[in-house]
XYZ file of C-alpha atoms in Angstrom:
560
model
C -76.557 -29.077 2.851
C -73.187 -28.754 4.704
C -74.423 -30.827 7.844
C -75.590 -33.102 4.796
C -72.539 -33.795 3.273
C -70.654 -33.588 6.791
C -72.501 -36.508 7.623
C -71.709 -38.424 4.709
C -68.021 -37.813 4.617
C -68.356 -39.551 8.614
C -70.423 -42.271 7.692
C -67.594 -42.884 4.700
C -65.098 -42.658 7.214
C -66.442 -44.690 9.634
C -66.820 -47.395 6.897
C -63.444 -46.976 5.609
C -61.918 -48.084 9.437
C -64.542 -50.624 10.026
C -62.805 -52.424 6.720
C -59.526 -51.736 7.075
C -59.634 -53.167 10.811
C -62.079 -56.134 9.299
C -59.011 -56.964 6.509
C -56.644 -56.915 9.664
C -58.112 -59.781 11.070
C -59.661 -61.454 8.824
C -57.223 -62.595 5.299
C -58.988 -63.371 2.501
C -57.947 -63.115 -1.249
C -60.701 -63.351 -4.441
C -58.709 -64.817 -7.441
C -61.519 -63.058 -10.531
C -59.225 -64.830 -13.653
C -61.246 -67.117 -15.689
C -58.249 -69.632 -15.128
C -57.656 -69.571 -11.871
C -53.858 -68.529 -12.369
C -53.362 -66.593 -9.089
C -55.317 -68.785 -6.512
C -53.107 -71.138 -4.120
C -53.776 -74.233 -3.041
C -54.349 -75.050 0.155
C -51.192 -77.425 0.662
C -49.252 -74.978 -0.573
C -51.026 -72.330 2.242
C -50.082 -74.545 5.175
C -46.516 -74.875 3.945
C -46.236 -71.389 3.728
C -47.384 -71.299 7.475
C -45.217 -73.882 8.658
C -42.279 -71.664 7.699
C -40.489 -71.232 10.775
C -37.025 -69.768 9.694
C -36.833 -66.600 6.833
C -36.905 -67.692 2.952
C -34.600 -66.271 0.875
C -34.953 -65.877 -2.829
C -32.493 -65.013 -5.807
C -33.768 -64.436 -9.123
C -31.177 -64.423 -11.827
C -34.052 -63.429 -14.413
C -33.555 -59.539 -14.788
C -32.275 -56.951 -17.359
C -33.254 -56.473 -21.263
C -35.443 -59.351 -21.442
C -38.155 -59.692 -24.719
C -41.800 -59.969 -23.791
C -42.470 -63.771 -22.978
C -39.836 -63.747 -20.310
C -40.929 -60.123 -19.045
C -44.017 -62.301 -18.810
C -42.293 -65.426 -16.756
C -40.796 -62.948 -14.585
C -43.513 -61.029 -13.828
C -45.434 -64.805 -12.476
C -42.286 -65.550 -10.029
C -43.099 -61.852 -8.497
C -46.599 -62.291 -8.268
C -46.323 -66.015 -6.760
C -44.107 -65.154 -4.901
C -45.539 -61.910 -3.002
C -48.840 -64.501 -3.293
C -46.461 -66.826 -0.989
C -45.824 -64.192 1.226
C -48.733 -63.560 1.890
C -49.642 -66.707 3.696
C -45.753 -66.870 5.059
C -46.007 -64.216 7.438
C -43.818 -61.573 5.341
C -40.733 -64.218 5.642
C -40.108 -64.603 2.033
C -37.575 -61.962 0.646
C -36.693 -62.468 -3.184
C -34.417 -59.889 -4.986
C -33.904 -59.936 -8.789
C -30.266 -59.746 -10.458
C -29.199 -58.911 -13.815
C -26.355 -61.463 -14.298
C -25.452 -59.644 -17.686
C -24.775 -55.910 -15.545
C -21.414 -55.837 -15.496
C -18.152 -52.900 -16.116
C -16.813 -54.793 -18.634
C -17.143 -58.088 -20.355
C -14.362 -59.927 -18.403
C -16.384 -59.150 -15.083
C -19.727 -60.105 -16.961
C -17.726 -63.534 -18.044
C -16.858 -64.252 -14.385
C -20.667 -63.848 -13.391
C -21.746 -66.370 -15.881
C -19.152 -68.741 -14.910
C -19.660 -68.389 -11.393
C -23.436 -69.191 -11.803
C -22.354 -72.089 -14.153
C -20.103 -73.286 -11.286
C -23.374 -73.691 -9.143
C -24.989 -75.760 -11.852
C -27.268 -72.933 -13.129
C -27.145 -73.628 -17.538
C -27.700 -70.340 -19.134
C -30.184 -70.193 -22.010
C -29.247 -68.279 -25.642
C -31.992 -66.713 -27.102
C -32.460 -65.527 -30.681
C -34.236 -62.791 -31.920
C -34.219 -60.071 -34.795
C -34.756 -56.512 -33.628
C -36.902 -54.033 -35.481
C -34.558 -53.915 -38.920
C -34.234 -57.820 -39.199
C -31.276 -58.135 -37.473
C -30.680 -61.621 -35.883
C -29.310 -61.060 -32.339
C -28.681 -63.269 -29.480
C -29.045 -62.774 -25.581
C -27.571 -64.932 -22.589
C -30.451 -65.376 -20.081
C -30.268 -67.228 -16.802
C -33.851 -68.521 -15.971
C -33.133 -70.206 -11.881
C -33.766 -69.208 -8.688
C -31.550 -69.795 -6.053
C -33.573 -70.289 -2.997
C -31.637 -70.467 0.730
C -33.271 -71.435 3.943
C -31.108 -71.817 6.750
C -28.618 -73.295 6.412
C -29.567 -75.038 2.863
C -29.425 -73.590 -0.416
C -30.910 -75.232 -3.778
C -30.967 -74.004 -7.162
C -34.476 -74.298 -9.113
C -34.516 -73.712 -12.664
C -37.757 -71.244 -13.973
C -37.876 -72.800 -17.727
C -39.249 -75.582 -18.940
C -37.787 -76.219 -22.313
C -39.027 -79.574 -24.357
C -38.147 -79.593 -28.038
C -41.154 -79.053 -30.759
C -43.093 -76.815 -28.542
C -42.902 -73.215 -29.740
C -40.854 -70.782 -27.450
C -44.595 -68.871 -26.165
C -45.945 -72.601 -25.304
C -42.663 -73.534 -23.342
C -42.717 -70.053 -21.191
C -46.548 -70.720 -20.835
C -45.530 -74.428 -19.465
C -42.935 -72.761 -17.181
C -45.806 -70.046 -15.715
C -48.247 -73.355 -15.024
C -45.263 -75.198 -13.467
C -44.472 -72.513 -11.188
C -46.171 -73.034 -8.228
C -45.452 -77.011 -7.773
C -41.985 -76.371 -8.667
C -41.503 -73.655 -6.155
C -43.353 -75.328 -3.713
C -41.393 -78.540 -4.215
C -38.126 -77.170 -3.813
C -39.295 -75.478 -0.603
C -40.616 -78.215 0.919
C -37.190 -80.334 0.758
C -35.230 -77.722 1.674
C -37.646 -77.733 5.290
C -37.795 -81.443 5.060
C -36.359 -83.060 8.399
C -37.766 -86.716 8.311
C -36.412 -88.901 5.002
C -39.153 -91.279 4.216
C -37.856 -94.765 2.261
C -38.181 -96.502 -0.929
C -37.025 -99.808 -1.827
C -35.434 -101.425 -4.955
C -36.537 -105.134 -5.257
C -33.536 -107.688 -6.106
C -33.348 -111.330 -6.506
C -35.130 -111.828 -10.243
C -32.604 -110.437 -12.665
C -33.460 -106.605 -12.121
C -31.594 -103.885 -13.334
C -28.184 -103.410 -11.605
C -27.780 -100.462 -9.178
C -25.070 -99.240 -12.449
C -27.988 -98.776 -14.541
C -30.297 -97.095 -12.034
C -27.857 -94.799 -11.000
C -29.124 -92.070 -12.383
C -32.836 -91.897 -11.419
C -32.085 -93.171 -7.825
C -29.736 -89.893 -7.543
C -32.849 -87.777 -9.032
C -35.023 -89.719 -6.394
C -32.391 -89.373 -3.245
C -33.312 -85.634 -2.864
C -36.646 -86.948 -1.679
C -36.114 -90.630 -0.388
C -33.770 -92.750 1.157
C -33.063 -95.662 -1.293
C -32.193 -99.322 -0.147
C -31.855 -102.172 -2.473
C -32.135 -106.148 -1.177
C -34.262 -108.945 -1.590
C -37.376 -110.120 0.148
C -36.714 -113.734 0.907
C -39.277 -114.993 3.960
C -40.034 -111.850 6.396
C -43.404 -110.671 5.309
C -42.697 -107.606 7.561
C -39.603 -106.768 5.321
C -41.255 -103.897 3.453
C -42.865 -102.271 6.437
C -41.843 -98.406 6.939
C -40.842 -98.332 2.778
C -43.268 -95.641 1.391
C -43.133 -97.195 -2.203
C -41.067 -100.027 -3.876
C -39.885 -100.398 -7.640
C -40.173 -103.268 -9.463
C -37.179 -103.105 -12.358
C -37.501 -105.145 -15.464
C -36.740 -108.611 -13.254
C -35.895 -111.683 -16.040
C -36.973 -114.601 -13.836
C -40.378 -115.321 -12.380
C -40.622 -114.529 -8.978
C -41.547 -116.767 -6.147
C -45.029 -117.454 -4.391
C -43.577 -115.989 -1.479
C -42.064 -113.087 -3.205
C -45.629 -112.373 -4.857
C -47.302 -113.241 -1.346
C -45.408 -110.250 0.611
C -45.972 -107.670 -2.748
C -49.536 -108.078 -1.957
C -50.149 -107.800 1.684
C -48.255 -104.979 0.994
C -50.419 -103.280 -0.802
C -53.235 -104.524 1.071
C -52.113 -102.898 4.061
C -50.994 -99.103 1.786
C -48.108 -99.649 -0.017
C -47.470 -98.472 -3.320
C -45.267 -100.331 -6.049
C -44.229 -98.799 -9.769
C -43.715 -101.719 -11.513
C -41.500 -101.555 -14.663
C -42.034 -104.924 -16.994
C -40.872 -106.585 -20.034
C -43.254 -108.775 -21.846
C -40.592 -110.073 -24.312
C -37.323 -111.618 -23.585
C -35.106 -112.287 -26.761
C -31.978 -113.989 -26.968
C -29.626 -111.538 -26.646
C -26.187 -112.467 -27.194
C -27.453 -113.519 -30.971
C -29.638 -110.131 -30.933
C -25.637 -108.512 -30.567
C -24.082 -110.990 -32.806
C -26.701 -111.016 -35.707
C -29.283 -108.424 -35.461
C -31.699 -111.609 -35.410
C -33.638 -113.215 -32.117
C -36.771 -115.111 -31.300
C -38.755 -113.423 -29.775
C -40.740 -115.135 -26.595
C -43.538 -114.150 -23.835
C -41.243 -113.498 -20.566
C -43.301 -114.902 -17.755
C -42.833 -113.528 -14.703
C -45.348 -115.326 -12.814
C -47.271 -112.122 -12.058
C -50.349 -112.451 -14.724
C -52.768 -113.278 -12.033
C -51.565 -110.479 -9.972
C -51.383 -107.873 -11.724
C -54.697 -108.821 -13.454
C -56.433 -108.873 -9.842
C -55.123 -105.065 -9.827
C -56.882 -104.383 -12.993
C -54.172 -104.274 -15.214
C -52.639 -106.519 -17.957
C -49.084 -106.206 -19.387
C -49.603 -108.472 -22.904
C -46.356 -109.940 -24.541
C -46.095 -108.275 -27.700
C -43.686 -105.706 -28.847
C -44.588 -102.348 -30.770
C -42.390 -100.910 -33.550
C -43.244 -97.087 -33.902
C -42.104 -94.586 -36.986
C -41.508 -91.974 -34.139
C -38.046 -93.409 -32.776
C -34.625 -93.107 -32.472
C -32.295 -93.185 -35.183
C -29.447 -95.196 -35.061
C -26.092 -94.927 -37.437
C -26.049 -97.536 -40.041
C -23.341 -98.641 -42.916
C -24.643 -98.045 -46.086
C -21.164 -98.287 -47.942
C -21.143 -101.309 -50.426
C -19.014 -104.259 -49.665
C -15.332 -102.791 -50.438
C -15.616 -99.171 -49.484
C -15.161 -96.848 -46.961
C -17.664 -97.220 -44.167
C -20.522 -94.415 -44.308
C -22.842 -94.364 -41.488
C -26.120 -92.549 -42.107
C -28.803 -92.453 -39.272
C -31.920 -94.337 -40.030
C -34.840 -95.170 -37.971
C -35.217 -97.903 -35.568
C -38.438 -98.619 -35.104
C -37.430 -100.881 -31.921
C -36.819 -97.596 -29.825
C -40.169 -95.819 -30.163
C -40.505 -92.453 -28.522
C -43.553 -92.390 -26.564
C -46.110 -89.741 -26.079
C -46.934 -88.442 -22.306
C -50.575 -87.788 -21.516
C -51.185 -83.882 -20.757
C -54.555 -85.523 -19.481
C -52.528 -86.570 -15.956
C -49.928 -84.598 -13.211
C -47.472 -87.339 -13.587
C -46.939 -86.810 -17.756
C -48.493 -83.307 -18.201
C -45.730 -81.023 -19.755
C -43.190 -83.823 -20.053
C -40.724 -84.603 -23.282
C -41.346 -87.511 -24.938
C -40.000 -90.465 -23.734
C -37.144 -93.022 -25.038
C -37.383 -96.529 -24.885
C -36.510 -100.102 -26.355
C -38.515 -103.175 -26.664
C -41.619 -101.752 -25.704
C -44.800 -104.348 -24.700
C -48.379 -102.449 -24.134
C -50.611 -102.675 -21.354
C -54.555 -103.312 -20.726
C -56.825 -101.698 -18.362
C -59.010 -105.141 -17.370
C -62.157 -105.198 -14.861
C -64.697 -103.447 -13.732
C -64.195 -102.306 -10.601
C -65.979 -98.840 -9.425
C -63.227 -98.459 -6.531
C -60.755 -97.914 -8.844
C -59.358 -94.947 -11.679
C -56.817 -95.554 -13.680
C -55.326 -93.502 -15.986
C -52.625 -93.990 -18.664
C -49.168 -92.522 -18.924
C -47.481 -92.984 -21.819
C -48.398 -94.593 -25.412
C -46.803 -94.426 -28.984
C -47.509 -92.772 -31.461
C -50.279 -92.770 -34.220
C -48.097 -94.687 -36.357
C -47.248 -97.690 -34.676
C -47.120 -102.266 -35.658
C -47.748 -104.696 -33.506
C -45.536 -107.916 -33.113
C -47.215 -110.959 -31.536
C -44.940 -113.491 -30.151
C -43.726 -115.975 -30.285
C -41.613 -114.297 -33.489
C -38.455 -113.920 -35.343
C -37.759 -110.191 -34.968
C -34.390 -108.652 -36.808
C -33.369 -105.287 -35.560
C -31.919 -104.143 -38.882
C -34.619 -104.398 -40.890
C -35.177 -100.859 -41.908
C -37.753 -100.260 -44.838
C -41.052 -101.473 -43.674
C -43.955 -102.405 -46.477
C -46.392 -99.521 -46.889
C -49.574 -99.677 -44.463
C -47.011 -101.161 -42.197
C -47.904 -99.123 -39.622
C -51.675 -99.783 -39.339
C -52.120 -98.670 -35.578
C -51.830 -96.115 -33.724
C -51.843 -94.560 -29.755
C -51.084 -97.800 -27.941
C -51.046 -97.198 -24.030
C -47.846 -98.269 -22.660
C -47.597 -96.850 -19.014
C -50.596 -96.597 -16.761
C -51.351 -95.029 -13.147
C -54.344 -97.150 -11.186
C -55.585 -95.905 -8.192
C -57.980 -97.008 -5.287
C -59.216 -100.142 -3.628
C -57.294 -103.676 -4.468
C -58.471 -106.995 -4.889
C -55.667 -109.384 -3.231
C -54.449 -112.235 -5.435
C -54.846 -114.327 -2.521
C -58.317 -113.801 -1.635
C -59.037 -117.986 -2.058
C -55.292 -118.916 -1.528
C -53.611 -120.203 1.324
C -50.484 -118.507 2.689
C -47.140 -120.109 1.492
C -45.929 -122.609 4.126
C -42.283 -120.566 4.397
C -44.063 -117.031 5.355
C -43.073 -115.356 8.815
C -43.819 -112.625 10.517
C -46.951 -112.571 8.870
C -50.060 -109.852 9.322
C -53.424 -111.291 9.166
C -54.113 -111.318 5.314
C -56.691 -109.241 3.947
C -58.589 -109.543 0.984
C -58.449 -105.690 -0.163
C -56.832 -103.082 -0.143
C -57.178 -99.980 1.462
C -57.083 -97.068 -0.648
C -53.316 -96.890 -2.677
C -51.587 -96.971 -5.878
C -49.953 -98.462 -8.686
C -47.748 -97.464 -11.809
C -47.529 -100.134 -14.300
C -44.853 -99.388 -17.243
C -44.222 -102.049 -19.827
C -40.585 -101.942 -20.574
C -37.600 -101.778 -18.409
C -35.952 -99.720 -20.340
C -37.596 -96.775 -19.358
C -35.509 -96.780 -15.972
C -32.207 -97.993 -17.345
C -29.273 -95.332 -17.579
C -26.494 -96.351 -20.258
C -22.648 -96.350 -19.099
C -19.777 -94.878 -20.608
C -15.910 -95.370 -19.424
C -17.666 -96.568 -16.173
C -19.717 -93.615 -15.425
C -23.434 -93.523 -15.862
C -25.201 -91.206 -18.400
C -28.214 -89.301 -17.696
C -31.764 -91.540 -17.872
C -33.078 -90.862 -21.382
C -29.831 -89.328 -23.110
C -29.343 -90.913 -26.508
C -25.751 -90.706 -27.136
C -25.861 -90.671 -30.564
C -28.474 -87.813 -31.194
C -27.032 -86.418 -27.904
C -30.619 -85.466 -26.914
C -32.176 -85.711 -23.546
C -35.661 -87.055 -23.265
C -38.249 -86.566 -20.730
C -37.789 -90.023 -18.936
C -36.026 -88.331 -15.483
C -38.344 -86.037 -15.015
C -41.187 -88.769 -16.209
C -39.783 -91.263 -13.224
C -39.676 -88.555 -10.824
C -43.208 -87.067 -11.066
C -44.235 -90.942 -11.097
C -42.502 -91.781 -7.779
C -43.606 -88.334 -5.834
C -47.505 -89.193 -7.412
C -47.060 -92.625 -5.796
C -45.512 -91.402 -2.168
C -48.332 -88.089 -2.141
C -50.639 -88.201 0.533
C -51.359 -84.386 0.584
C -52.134 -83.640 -3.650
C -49.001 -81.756 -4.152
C -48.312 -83.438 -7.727
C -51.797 -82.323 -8.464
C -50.413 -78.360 -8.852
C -48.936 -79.899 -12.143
C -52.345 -80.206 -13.550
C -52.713 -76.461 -13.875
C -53.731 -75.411 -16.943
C -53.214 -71.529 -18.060
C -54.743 -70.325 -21.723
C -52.035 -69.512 -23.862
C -53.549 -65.486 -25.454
C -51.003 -64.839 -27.920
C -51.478 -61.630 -30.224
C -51.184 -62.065 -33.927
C -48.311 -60.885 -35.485
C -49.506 -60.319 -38.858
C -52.101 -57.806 -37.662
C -50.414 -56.055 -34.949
C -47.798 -55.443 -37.385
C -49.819 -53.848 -39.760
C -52.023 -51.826 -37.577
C -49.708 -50.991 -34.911
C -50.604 -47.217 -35.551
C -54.138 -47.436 -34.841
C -53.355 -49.973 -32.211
C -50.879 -47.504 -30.383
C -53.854 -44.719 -31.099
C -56.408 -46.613 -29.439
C -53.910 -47.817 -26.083
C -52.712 -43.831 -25.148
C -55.117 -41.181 -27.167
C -58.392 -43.288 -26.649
C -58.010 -43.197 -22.308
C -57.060 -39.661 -22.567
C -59.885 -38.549 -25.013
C -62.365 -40.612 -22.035
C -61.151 -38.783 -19.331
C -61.361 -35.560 -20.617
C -64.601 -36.306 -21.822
C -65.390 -37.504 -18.187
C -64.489 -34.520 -16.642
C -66.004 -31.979 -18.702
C -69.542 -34.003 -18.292
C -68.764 -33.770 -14.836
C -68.030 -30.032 -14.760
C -70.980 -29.580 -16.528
C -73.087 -31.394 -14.580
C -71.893 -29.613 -11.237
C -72.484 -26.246 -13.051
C -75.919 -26.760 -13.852
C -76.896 -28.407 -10.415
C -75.340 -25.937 -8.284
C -77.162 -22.833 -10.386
C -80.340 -24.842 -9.997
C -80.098 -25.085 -6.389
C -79.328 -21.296 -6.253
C -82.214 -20.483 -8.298
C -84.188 -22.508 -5.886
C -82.631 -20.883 -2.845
């Protein structure tokens, strides 16, 4: 019996080497959750591996924190020691308290210091076990330095209407692609370009001042306009088409599409209504007309049709309206206008998944059109289920405000779409305008790229105050910020991604949340069951086991 068991404690030790010098050269990691929550992708692998300098991590998410944010904290550790993994031990993260302090005038110069480096605390409010309402100051960023670079990378996603559990649940899915993301353009070295297209009445470089500073982290952005050099968009990754007032040119609409014949990718942003907008100011009252841009027959060779109508919606923005009679005082009261609908994102795509609603004006809808099996499309953004159509031509007066009932008949009108694939050229049995030059030969379709169509410019357009430029998607008068930065962003990096990083965004992490009601009530027998019921099994286990031993070992002396 001895040279028995001495031969199965070597074999288990043999075993035990063979796998621990097995697991030294060979890495492998089984992710068992039904969701998938700790696997990496493989992008994110190789851009752990390409790490050539140390990472270094600051997490200002530490000290009395309540349970969902225990919860987000606890996903940055695990990513990150996940990262590490594949980085060659060159990540090192540390967490910080920003609230441990002597006193509160040291604690007060922590906060400000972080606010000085553009890290927004968030104020949380709870009630503690007597019903007490209480508040706590709680930085959620990261401050991530590599090399000589340092950027700051907030952990909480925070859109208004979701509940506080399905924002921190939003943030843990996020984490990876926002990680990753502010990684990889901190190790960036080559600045790839995008182009704004002038020439046609666009949008000023005022008004897309904001979103080309969100983009010009990632891009190099030039502005100009295309005049006669079909090779005048070579080496741009992407162009942006926004909300142009006059029809472009034959030669204008010749170089778009070799251009995306030969890869390139365009986000259009189109009105399909053009009003009359000095009497629109003056009166509240316009006609209303189909804005022809001369690019029907394009985009409809793309699969995509932008019709000229406009969409009221009862989810909007409220604007501040004088309802004092003739005489008095004025009294503005906020009341809808259905002209500035706020439109739903998709949670079905990367680009929109997890993103606020969106703020607009004048808003046409689009049409997937075609049949064609190399292409997916996809759409963005639509209103809401409450929504009225307005064909044109029409009279429309912006301050109508008390619709008829049944007014809003329709609903869930796609407004944005994402197409994807192989393109028909809208030249395929048209000649070449006579004033092209430096022309490639012309092909007939596409290779594999993509397109963003959104119909409204207004999307894009930032507002000005005193000179400066507000935020994309702030409403001054509700002073709320919408999701259309963050929208445009994800919609630009989806267009320029060859390697499927925007697809991390599409992660999708089951929200268990206990209920309240009953863990209140049974929290005794709940405790019970969490500490007495292990104990009472392993004590059980081991007297089983002592028994068991007993009763073999007299056996096998009876025996001998």
């Amino acid at each position: 019996m001895k040279r028995q068991k001495r031969s199965y404690f070597l074999f288990g030790l043999v075993i035990i080497i063979a796998l621990n010098l097995l697991a030294s050269i060979f890495f492998f990691r089984i992710d068992l959750t039904a969701d998938k929550r700790n696997s990496i992708s493989a992008p994110t692998k190789q851009l752990m591996r390409n790490l050539s300098q140390p990472l270094s991590i600051t997490i200002y998410l530490d000290g009395d924190l309540n349970a969902g944010f225990v919860r987000l904290q606890k996903a940055v550790a695990e990513l990150l020691d996940e990262l590490d993994m594949y980085a060659g031990q060159r990540i090192d993260y540390q967490f910080i308290n920003p609230s441990e302090a002597d006193d509160a005038q040291q604690r007060q110069q922590q906060y400000e210091a972080l606010v000085a480096k553009g890290m927004s605390p968030t104020i949380i409010y709870e009630k503690d076990k007597e019903g007490k309402s209480m508040q706590r100051i709680v930085f959620p960023w990261a401050e991530i330095r590599y090399g000589n670079k340092t950027r700051n990378l907030c952990l909480l996603k925070n859109i208004r209407g979701r509940s506080g559990d399905e924002n921190l649940n939003m943030s843990i899915e996020s984490l990876e692609y926002e990680m990753t993301d502010a990684i990889r353009v901190l190790m960036q070295t080559k600045v790839q370009k995008i182009a704004f297209i002038e020439g046609h009445g666009e949008l000023p470089e005022a008004n897309t001042y904001d979103i080309s500073l969100a983009w010009s982290r990632y891009f190099q952005i030039d502005r100009g306009v295309l005049g006669n050099d079909a090779s005048v968009l070579d080496g741009y990754k992407a162009i942006v088409i926004a909300a142009p007032q006059s029809a472009l040119s034959e030669s204008d609409k010749y170089i778009i599409d070799q251009y995306i014949m030969y890869g390139g990718r365009v986000m259009w942003l189109l009105d399909g209504v053009k009003f009359d907008m000095q009497a629109l100011s003056q009166t509240g009252v316009s006609p209303a007309m189909p804005l022809d841009l001369n690019l029907t027959d394009m985009l409809f060779r793309y699969g995509i049709r932008i019709n000229p109508v406009l969409l009221q919606d009862e989810q909007c923005l409220p604007v501040p309206v004088n309802v004092a009679p003739e005489g008095s005082p004025a009294d503005f009261q906020p009341m809808p206008w259905y002209f500035a609908p706020l439109l739903l994102t998709s949670p079905a795509h990367p680009v929109s998944r997890n993103i606020a609603p969106i703020s607009s004006t004048f808003v046409s809808c689009i049409d997937f059109v075609g049949n064609n099996p190399q292409q997916n499309s996809a759409v963005l953004l639509a209103s809401s289920n409450a929504t009225h159509v307005i064909q044109t031509p029409a009279t429309i007066n912006i301050t109508e405000t008390t619709p008829t009932e049944n007014y809003f008949n329709t609903g869930y009108i796609p407004v944005a779409g994402a197409i994807e694939g192989c393109f028909e050229s809208a030249f395929t049995h048209r000649l070449m305008p006579q004033n092209i030059v430096n022309a490639k030969p012309k092909r007939t379709e596409s290779v594999p790229t993509r397109q963003i169509v959104i119909a409204s410019g207004s999307i894009i357009r930032n507002e000005l105050e005193k000179g400066e430029a507000l935020p994309v998607g702030y409403d001054r008068y509700t002073q709320n910020q919408f999701g259309n930065r963050d929208f445009l962003a994800n919609a630009l990096l989806y267009l320029t991604d060859d390697e499927g990083w925007i697809n991390l965004r599409g992660k999708n992490f089951t929200l268990r949340l206990l209920n309240q009601n009953i863990s209140r009530q049974k929290k005794g027998t709940v405790q019970w069951i969490n500490i007495g019921l292990p104990i009472i099994c392993l004590l059980g286990f081991g007297t089983g086991f002592s028994i068991y031993r007993k009763r073999r070992y007299t056996h096998d002396l009876d025996k001998a």
